[in-house]
Coordinates of C-alpha atoms and ligand atoms in Angstrom, one line a residue:
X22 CA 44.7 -34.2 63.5
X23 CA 41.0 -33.9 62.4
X24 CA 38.7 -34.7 65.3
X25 CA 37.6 -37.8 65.6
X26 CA 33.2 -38.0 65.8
X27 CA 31.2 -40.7 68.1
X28 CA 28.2 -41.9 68.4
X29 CA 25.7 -40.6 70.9
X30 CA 23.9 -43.1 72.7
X31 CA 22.3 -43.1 75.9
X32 CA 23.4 -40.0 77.3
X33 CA 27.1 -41.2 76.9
X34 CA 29.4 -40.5 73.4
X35 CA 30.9 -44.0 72.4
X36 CA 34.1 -43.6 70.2
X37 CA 34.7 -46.3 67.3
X38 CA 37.5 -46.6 64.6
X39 CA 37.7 -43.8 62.1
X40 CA 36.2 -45.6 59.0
X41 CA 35.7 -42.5 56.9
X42 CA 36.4 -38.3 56.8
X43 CA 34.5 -35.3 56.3
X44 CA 36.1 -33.1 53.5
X45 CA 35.8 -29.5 53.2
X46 CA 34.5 -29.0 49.9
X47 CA 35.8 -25.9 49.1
X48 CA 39.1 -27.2 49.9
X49 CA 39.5 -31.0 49.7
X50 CA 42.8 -31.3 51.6
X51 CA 41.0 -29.6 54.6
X52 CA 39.8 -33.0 56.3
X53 CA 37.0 -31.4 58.8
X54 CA 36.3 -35.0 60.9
X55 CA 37.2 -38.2 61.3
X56 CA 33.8 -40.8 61.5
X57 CA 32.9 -44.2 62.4
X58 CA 30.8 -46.1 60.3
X59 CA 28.2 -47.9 61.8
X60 CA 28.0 -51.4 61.4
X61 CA 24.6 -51.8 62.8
X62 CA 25.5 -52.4 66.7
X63 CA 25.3 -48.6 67.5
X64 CA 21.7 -48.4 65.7
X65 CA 20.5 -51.1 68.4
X66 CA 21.9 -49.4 70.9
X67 CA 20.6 -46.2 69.8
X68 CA 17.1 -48.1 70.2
X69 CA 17.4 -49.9 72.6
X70 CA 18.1 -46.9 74.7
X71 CA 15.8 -44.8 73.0
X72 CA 12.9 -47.3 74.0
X73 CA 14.1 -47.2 77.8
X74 CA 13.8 -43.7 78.1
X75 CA 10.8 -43.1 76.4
X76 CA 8.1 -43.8 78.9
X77 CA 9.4 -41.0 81.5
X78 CA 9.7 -38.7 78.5
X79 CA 6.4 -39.5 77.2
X80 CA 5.3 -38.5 80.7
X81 CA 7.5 -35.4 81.8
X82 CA 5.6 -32.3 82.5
X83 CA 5.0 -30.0 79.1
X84 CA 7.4 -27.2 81.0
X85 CA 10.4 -29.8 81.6
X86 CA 10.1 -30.7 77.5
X87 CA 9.7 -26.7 76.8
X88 CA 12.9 -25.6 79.1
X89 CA 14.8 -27.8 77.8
X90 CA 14.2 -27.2 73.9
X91 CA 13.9 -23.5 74.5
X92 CA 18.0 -24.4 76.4
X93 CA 18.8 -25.9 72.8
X94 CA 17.1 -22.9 70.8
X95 CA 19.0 -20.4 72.7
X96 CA 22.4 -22.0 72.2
X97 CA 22.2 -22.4 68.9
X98 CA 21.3 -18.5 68.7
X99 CA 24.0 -17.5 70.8
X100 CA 26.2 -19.8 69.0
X101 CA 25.8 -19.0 65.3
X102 CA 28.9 -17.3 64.1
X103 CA 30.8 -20.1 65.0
X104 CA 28.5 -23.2 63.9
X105 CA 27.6 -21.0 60.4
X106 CA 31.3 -21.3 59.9
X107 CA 31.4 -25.2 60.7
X108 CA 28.5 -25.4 58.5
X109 CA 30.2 -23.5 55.5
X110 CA 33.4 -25.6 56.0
X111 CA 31.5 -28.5 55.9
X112 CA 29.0 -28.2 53.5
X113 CA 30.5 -25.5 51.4
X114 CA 27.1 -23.1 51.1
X115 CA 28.1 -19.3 52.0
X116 CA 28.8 -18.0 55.1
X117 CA 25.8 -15.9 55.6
X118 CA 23.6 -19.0 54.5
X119 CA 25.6 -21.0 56.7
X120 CA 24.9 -18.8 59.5
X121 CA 21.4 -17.9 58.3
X122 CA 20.9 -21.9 58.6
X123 CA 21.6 -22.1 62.0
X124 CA 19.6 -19.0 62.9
X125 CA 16.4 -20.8 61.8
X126 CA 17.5 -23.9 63.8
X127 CA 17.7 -21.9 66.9
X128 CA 14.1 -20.3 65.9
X129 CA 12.7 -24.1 65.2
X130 CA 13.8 -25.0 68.4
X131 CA 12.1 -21.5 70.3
X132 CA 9.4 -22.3 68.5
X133 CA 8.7 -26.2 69.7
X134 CA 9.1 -25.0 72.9
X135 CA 6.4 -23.1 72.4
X136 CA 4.3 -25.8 70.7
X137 CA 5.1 -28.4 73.7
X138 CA 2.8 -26.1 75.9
X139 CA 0.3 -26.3 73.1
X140 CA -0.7 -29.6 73.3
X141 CA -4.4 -30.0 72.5
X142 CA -6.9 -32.4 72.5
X143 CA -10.9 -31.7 72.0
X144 CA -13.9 -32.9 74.0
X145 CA -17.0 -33.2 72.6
X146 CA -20.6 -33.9 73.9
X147 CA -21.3 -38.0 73.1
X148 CA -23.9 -39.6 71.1
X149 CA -25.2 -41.6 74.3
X150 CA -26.6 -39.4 77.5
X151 CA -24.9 -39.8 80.1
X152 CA -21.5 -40.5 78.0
X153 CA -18.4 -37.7 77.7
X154 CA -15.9 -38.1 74.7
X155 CA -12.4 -36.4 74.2
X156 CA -9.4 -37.2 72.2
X157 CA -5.5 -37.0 73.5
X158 CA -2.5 -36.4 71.6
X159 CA -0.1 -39.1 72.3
X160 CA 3.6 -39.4 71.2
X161 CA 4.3 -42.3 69.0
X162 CA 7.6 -43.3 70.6
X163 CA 10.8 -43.9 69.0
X164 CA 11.3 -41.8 66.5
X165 CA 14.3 -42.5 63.0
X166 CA 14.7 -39.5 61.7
X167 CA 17.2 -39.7 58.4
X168 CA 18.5 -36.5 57.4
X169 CA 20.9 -35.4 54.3
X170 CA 23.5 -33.0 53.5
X171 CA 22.7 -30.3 52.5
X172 CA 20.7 -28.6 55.0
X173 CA 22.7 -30.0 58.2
X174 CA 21.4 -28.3 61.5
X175 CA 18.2 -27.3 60.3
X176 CA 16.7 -30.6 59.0
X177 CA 17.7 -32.4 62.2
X178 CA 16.0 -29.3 63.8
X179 CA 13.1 -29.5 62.0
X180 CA 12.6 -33.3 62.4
X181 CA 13.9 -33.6 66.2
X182 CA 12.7 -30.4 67.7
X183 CA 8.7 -31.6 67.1
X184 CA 9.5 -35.3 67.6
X185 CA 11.0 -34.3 71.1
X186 CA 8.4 -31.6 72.0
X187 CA 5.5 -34.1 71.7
X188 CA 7.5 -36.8 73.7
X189 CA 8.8 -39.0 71.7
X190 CA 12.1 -40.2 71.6
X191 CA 14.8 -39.8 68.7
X192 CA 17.9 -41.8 67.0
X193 CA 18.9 -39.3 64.3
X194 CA 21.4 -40.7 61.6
X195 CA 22.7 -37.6 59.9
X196 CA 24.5 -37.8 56.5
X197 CA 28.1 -39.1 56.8
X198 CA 29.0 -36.4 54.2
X199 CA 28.0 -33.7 56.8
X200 CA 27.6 -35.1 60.5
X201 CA 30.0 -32.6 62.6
X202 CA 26.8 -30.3 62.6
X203 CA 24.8 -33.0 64.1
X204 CA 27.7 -33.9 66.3
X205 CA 27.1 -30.0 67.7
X206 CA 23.8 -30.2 67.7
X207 CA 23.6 -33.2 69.7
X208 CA 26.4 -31.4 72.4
X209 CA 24.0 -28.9 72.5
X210 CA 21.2 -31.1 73.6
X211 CA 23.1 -32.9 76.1
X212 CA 24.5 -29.6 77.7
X213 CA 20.6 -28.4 78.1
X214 CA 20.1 -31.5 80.2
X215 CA 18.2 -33.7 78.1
X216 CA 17.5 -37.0 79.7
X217 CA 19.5 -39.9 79.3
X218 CA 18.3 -41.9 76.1
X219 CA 15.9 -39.7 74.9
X220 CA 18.1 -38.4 72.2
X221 CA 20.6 -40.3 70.2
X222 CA 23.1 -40.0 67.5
X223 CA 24.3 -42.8 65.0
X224 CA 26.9 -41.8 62.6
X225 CA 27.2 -44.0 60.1
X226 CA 26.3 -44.9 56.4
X227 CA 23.1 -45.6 54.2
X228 CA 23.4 -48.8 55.6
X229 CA 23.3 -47.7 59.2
X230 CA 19.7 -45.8 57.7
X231 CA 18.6 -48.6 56.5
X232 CA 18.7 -50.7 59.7
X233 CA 17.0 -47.8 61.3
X234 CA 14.2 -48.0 59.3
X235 CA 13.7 -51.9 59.4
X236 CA 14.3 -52.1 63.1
X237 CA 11.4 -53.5 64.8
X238 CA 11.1 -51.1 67.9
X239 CA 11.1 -47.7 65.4
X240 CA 7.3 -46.4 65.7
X241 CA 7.7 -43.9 62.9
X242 CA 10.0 -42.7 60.4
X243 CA 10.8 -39.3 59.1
X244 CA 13.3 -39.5 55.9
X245 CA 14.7 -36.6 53.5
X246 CA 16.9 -37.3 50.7
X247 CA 16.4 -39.5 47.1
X248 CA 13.7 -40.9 45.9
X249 CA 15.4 -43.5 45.4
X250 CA 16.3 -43.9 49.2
X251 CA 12.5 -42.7 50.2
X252 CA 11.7 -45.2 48.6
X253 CA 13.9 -48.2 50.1
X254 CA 12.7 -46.5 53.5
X255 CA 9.3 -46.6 52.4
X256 CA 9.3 -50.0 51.6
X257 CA 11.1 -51.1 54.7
X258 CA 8.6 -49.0 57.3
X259 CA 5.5 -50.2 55.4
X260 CA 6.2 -53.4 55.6
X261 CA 6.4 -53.7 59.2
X262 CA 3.6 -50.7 59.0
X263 CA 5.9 -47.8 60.9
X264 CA 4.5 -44.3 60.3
X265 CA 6.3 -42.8 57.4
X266 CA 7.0 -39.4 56.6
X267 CA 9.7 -38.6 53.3
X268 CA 10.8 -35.1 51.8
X269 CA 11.8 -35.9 48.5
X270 CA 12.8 -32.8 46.3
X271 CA 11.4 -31.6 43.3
X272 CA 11.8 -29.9 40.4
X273 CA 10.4 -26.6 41.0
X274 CA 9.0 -24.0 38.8
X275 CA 9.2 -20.6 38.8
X276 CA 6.8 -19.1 36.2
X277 CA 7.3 -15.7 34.7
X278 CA 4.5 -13.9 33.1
X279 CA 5.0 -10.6 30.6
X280 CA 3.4 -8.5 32.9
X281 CA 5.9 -8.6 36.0
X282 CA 7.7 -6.7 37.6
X283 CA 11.1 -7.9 35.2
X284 CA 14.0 -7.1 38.4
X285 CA 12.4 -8.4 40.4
X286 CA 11.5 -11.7 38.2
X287 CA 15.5 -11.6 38.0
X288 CA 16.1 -11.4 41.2
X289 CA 14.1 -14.3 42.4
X290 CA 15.4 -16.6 39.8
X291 CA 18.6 -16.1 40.4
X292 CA 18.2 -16.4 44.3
X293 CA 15.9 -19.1 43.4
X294 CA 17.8 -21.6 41.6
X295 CA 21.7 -20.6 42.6
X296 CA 21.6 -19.6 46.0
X297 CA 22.8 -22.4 48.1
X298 CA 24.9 -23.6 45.0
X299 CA 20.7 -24.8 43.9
X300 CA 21.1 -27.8 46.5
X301 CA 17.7 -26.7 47.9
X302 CA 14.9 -29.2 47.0
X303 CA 12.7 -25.9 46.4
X304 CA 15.6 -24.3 44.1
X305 CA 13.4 -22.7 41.2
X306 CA 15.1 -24.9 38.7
X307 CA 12.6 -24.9 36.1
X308 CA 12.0 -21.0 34.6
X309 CA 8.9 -21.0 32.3
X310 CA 8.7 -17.5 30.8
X311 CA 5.6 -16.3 28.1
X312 CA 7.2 -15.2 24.8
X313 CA 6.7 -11.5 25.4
X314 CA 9.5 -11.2 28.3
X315 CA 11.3 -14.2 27.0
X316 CA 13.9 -12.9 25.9
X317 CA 14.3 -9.2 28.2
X318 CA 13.7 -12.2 31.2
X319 CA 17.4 -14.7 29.8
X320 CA 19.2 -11.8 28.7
X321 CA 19.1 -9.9 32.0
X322 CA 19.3 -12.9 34.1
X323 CA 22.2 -14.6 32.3
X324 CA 23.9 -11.5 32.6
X325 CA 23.4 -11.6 36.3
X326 CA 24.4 -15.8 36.6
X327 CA 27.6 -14.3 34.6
X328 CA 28.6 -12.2 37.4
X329 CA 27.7 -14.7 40.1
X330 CA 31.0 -14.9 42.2
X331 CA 31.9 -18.6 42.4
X332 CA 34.6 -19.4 45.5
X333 CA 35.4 -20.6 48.8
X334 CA 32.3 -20.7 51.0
X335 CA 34.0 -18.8 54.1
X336 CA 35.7 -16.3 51.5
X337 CA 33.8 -13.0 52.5
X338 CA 33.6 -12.7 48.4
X339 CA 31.6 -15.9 47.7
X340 CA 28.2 -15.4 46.8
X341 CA 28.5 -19.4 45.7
X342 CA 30.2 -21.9 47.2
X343 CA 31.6 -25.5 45.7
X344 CA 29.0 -28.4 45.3
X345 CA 29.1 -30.5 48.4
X346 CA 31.1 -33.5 47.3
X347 CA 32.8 -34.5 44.3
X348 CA 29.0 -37.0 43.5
X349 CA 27.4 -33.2 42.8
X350 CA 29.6 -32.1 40.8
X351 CA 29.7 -35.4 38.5
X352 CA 25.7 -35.5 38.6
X353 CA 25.8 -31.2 37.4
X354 CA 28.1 -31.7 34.9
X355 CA 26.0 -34.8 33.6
X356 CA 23.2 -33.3 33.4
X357 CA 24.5 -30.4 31.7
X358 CA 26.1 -33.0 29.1
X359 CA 22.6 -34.3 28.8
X360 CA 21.0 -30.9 28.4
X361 CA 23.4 -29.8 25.5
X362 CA 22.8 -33.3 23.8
X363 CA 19.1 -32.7 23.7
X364 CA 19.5 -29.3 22.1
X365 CA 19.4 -26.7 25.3
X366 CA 21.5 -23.8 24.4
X367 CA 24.1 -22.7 27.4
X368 CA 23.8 -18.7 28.3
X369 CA 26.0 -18.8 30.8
X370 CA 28.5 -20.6 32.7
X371 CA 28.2 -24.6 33.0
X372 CA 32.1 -25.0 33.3
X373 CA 34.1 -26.7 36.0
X374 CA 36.3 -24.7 37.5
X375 CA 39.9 -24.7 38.9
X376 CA 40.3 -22.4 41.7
X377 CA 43.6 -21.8 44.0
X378 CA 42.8 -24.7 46.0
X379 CA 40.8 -27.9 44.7
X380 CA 37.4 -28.2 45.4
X381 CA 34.1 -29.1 43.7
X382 CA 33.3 -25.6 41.8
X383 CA 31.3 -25.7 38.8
X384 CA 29.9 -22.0 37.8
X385 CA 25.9 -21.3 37.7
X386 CA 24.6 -22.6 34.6
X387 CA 21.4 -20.9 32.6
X388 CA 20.2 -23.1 29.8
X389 CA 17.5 -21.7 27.3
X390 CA 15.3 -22.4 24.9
X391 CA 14.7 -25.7 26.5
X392 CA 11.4 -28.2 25.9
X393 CA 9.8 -29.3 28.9
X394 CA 10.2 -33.6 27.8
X395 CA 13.8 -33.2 28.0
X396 CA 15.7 -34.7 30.9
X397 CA 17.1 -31.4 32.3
X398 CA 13.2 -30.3 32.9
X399 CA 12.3 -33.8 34.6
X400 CA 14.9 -34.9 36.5
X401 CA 16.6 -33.2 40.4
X402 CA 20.1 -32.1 39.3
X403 CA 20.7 -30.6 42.7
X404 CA 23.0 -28.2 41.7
X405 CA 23.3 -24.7 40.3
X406 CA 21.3 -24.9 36.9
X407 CA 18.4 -23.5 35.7
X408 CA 16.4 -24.5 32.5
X409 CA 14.1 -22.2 30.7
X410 CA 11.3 -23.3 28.6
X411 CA 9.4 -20.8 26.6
X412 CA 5.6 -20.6 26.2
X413 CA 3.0 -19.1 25.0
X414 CA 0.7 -17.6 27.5
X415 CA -0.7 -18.1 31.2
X416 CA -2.3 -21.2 30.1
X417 CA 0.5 -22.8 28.2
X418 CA 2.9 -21.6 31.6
X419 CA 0.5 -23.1 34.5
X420 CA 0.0 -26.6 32.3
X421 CA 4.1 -26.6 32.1
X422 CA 4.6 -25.6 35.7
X423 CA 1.9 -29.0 36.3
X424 CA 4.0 -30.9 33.9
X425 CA 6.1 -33.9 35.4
X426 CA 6.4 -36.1 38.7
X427 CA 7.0 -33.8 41.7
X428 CA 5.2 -31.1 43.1
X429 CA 7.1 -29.7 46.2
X430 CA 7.1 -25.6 45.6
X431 CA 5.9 -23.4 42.5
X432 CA 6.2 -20.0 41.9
X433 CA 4.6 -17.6 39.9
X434 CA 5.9 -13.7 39.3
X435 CA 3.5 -11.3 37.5
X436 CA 1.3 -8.5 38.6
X437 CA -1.8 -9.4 37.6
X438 CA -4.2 -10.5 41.0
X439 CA -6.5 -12.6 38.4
X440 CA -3.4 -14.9 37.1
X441 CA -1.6 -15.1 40.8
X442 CA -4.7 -16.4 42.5
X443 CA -5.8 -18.6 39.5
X444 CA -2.0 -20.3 39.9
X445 CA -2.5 -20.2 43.6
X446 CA -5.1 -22.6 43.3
X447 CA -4.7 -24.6 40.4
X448 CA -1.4 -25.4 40.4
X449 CA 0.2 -29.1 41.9
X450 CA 2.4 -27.8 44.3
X451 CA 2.3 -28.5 48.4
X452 CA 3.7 -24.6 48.6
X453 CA 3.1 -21.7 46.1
X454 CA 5.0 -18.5 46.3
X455 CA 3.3 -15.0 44.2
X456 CA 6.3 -12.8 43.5
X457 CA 8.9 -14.9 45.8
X458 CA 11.2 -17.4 44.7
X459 CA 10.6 -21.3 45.0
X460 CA 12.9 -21.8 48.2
X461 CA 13.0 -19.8 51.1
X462 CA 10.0 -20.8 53.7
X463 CA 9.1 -20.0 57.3
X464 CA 9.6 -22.3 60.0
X465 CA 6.3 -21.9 61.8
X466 CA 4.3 -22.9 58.6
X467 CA 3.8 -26.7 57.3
X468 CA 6.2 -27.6 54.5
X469 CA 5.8 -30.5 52.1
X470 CA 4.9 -31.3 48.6
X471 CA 2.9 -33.3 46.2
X472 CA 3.0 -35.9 43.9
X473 CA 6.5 -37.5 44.2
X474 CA 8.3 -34.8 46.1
X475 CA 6.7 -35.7 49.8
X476 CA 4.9 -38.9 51.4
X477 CA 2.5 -38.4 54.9
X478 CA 2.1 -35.6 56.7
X479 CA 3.5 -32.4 56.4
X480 CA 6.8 -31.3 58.0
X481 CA 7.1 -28.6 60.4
X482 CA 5.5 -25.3 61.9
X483 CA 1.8 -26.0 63.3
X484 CA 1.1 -29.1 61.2
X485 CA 4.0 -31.0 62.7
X486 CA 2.0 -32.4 65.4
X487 CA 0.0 -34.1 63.0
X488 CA 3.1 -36.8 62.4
X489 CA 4.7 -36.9 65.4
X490 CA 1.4 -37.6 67.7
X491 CA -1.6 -40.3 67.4
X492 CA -5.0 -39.7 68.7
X493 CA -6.9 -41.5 71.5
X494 CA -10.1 -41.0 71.6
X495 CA -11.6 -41.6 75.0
X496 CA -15.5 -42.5 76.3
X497 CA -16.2 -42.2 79.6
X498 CA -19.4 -43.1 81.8
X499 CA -20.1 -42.1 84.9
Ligands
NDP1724 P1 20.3 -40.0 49.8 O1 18.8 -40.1 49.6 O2 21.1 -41.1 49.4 O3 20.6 -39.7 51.4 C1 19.7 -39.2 52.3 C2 19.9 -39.8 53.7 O4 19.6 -41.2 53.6 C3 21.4 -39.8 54.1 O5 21.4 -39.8 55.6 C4 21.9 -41.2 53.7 O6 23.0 -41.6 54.3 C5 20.7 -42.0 54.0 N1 20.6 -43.3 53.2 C6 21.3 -43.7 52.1 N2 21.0 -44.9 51.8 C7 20.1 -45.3 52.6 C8 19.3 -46.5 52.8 N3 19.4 -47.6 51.9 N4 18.4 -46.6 53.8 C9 18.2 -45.6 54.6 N5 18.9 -44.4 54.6 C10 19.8 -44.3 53.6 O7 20.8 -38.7 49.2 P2 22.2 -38.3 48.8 O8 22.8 -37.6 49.9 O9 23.0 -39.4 48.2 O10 21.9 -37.4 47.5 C11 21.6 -37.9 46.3 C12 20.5 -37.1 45.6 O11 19.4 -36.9 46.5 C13 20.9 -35.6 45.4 O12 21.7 -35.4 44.3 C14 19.6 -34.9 45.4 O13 19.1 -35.0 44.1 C15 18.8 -35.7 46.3 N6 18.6 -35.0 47.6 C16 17.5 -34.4 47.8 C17 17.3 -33.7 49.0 C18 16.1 -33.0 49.3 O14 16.1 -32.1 50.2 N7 15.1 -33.3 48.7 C19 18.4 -33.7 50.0 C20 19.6 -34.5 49.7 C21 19.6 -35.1 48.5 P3 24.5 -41.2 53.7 O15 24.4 -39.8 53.2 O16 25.4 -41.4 54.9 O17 24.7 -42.2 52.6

């Protein structure tokens, strides 16, 4: 029998009727967990105990916050063969990118541990004689943090690790397609010693989500996911004016100029927008090549998506795994419907496939001599499926690459120093990669986009104590 998940709420796991399973999408009849839905009732609790627990938090010593989060880092680390492999099942991305996820959850958490002894404020000499001034960094309190599928430890990490190192307090409502990583992560956290309260876990649906973000005692809100879901959290944290933060994807693009280095170009495309089965929101899903290398550029990489080996996720073969539920795979092959009916020309795969066992496999899809108003070049598919546009020249590529609504992570490959720093700078992107593919960032830098791909302050590295603090500026007479 498939384990049965619980809420986590005040330091105590509270069981509740199975309502829905986790599937293993490489293999649907593998049911991974059982899971409650929440109905609402373990979100208030999750807050209620959340907001108990947060003024001795808010007040522990920077060392108690750092041993503790350096106890979770180290677990994870020493645990990552067997979590990568609960990842994989789970999720269904490779098991080297499972495992290389939770590495850089680990890291994230070594790293806030870190950051909680870093804590700075500034003094500065007043405008009055006579008067000092200096501003604090103080935590904001409880924290929602609404995470989705397809990265599962390492988004919680990301979000929970800062929100607990400044000395707030968390309720973290994984997705219900993926929540037995959270469910380890948040045994982890309670095994390091983590006070009562000050860490929660609510299993449950968009709906639970959405009372998470309306609830009254939530200071602040950090979301990834939709836009369509950003922006139904947005609307429900403004209006009672919680501090917002969203990660909304994008449709990245990874521009290739006739002067690169063409393996390499290759190379980053196809790590770019397939790795990961392209469920990255930084997945360089938009290729936008100068006529010169056009068509050396599709012809070498199609025949590299061609050889792409599509499988299992924990088959040692695999380089890509199944979609993550059966949702991706009807929104992939849509949209590749959609691209072929607006004249994109399919160079390789695109099909869905029927393996040995059932599961949600499409292969890696290159699509060429695309125009950058169709659909296929403005809209997330979230899966593995690349569109190249053709144009003329540097100028022609950079206004392409600035084209549409988002703006999370662009790339540019070429060897030429005056073209890489005049994209560096000029193009709408919160991240820019020269000679690197779209996806693949550090941990200790910020991360975050433009445009419609991100809302507030950046996510993660040294810039996440800009969201998870306030300032208090204090005067003082004497
Ligand atoms: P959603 O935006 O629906 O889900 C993200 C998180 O929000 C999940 O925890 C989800 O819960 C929760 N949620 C759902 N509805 C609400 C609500 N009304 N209020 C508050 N929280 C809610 O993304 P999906 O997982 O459904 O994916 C759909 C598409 O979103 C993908 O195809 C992809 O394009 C994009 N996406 C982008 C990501 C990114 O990193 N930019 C990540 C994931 C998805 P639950 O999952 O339990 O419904």
């Amino acid at each position: 029998m498939p384990p049965l998940l619980s809420h986590y709420l005040d330091g105590q796991w509270e069981s509740a009727g199975a309502a829905a399973e986790s599937l293993n999408p490489s293999d649907t009849r593998d049911i991974v967990a059982r899971i409650p839905l929440d109905d609402g009732s373990a979100v208030a609790a999750a807050v209620h105990a959340a907001t108990k627990a947060f003024p001795a938090w808010a007040d522990a010593s920077l060392e108690v916050r750092s041993d503790v989060l350096d106890r979770v880092g180290s677990t994870i680390l020493a645990r990552k063969e067997d979590l990568g492999r609960m990842l994989s099942r789970e999720e269904g991305k490779t098991l080297p990118e499972g495992i290389g996820e939770v590495i850089r959850a680990g890291r994230i958490f070594k790293f806030f541990a870190g950051e909680a002894l870093r804590r700075t404020g500034v003094t500065v000499d007043s405008t009055r004689a006579g008067v000092d001034a200096a501003t604090y960094r103080e935590p904001l309190g409880v924290v929602g943090l609404i995470t989705p599928w397809n990265f599962p430890i390492a988004i919680p990490a990301w979000k929970s690790a800062p929100a607990l190192c400044f000395g707030n307090t968390v309720v973290l409502k994984p997705s219900e397609l993926t929540p037995a990583l959270a469910v380890a992560l948040t045994e982890i956290v309670h095994e390091a010693g983590m006070p009562k309260g000050v860490f929660n876990l609510v299993i449950g649906s968009g709906a639970a989500g959405g009372a998470l973000a309306a609830h009254a005692d939530v200071a602040a809100l950090s979301f990834t996911g939709s836009q369509a879901t950003g922006a139904r959290v947005a609307s429900a944290a403004i209006a009672r004016q919680a501090r917002l933060q969203l990660e909304m994807g994008g449709k990245n693009p990874l521009v290739v100029l006739d002067d690169c280095d063409l393996d390499r170009a290759v190379q980053c495309a196809l790590d770019g927008a397939f790795f990961a089965t392209g469920q990255r929101c930084t997945a360089s899903s938009r290729l936008i090549v100068t006529a010169g290398i056009y068509e050396r550029f599709t012809a070498a990489l199609a025949a590299k998506v061609a050889a792409l080996r599509v499988g299992d996720a924990l088959a040692p073969e695999t380089q890509i795994g199944p979609l993550a539920s059966q949702a991706q795979m009807d929104k992939t092959l849509a949209y590749l419907d959609i691209a072929a009916r607006e004249g994109g020309v399919r160079r390789a795969g695109g099909e869905a496939l029927s393996l040995a066992q059932p599961g949600y496999y499409v292969s890696p899809a290159l699509i060429v001599d695309t125009q950058l108003d169709m659909r296929i070049n403005r809209e997330e598919v979230f899966g593995p499926v690349a569109a190249v546009v053709r144009v003329r020249d540097y100028d022609e590529a950079l206004a392409a690459a600035n084209a549409g609504e988002f703006g999370l992570s662009a790339g540019i490959m070429t060897s030429s120093l005056k073209y890489a720093r005049h994209f560096t700078r000029n193009v709408r992107a919160g991240m820019v990669m020269t000679n690197l593919a779209t996806a693949g960032v550090d941990y200790h830098v910020p991360f975050g986009g433009t445009r419609k791909s991100s809302y507030g302050a950046r996510e993660q590295g040294f810039a996440a104590v800009d969201f998870y603090t306030q300032i208090k500026t204090s005067y003082s007479w004497a």
